[in-house]
Coordinates of C-alpha atoms in Angstrom, one line a residue:
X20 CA 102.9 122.4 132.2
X21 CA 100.1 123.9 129.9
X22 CA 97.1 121.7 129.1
X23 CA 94.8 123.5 126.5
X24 CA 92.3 122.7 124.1
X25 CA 92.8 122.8 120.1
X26 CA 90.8 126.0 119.8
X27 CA 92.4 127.9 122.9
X28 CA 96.1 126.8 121.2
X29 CA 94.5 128.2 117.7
X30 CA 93.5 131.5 119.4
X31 CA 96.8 132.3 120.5
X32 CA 99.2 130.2 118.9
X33 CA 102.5 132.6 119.1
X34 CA 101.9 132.8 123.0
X35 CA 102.1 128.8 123.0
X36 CA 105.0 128.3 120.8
X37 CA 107.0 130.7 122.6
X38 CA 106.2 129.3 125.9
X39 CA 107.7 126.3 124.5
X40 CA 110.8 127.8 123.3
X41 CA 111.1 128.9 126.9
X42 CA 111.2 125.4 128.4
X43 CA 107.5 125.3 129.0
X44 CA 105.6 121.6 128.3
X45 CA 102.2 122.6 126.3
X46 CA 99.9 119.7 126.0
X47 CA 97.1 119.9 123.4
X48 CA 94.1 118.3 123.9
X49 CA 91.9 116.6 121.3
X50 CA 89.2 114.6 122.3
X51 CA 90.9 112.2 124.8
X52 CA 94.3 112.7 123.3
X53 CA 96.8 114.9 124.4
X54 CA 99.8 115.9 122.0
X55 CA 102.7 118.3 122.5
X56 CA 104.8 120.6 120.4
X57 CA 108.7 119.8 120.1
X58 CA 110.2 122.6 118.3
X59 CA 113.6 120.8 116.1
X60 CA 116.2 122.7 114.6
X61 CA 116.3 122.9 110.5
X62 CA 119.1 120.4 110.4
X63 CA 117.1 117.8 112.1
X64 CA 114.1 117.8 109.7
X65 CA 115.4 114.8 106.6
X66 CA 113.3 115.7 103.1
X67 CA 115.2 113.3 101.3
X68 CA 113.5 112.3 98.6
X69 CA 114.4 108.4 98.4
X70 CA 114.6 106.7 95.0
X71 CA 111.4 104.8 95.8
X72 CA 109.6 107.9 96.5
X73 CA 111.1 109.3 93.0
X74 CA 109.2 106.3 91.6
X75 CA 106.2 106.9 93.3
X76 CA 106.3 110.5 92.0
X77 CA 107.3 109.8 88.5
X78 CA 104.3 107.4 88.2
X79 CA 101.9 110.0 89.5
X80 CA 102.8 112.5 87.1
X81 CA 102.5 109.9 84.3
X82 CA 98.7 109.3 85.9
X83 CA 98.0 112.9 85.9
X84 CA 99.3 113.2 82.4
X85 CA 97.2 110.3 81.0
X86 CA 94.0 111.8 83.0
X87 CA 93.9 108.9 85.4
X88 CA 93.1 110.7 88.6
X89 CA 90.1 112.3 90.4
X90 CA 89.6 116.3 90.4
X91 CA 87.7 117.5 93.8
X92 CA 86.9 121.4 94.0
X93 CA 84.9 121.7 97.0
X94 CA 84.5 120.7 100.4
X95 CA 81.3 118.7 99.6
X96 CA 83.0 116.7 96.8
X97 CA 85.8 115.1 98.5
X98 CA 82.6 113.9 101.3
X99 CA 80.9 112.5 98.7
X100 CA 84.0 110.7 97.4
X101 CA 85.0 109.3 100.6
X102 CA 81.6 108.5 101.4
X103 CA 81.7 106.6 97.9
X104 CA 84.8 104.2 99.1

């Protein structure tokens, strides 16, 4: 069992995932949570898109059309807008 933090698994990410393809648990730490990676086969990953979801995308398009959303181009703008909320 690996337990590492964020940046160490950042630094050397390849060594991590294959450790895990191996058999090896890695445990990420991040603040006082720990996470793990799970590798899953392409078959078990479902991207259906769901007829609600279709909705959800149609009416967002229809937004962005009409000029009924937000533009953010930096870092600093989207702080300030979710400072703003």
């Amino acid at each position: 069992m690996n337990t590492l933090t964020v940046a160490d698994f950042r630094s050397q990410l390849a060594k991590y995932f294959d450790l895990v393809l191996a058999g090896e648990k890695v445990f990420i730490r991040r603040k006082n949570k720990l996470f793990t990676i799970i590798p899953v086969d392409d078959g078990d990953v479902d991207v259906t898109i769901t007829p609600e979801l279709e909705e959800k995308i149609e009416k967002a398009r229809k937004e962005y059309l009409e000029g009924k959303t937000i533009s953010l181009s930096s870092h600093e703008d989207v702080d300030r807008y979710f400072d703003s909320m």
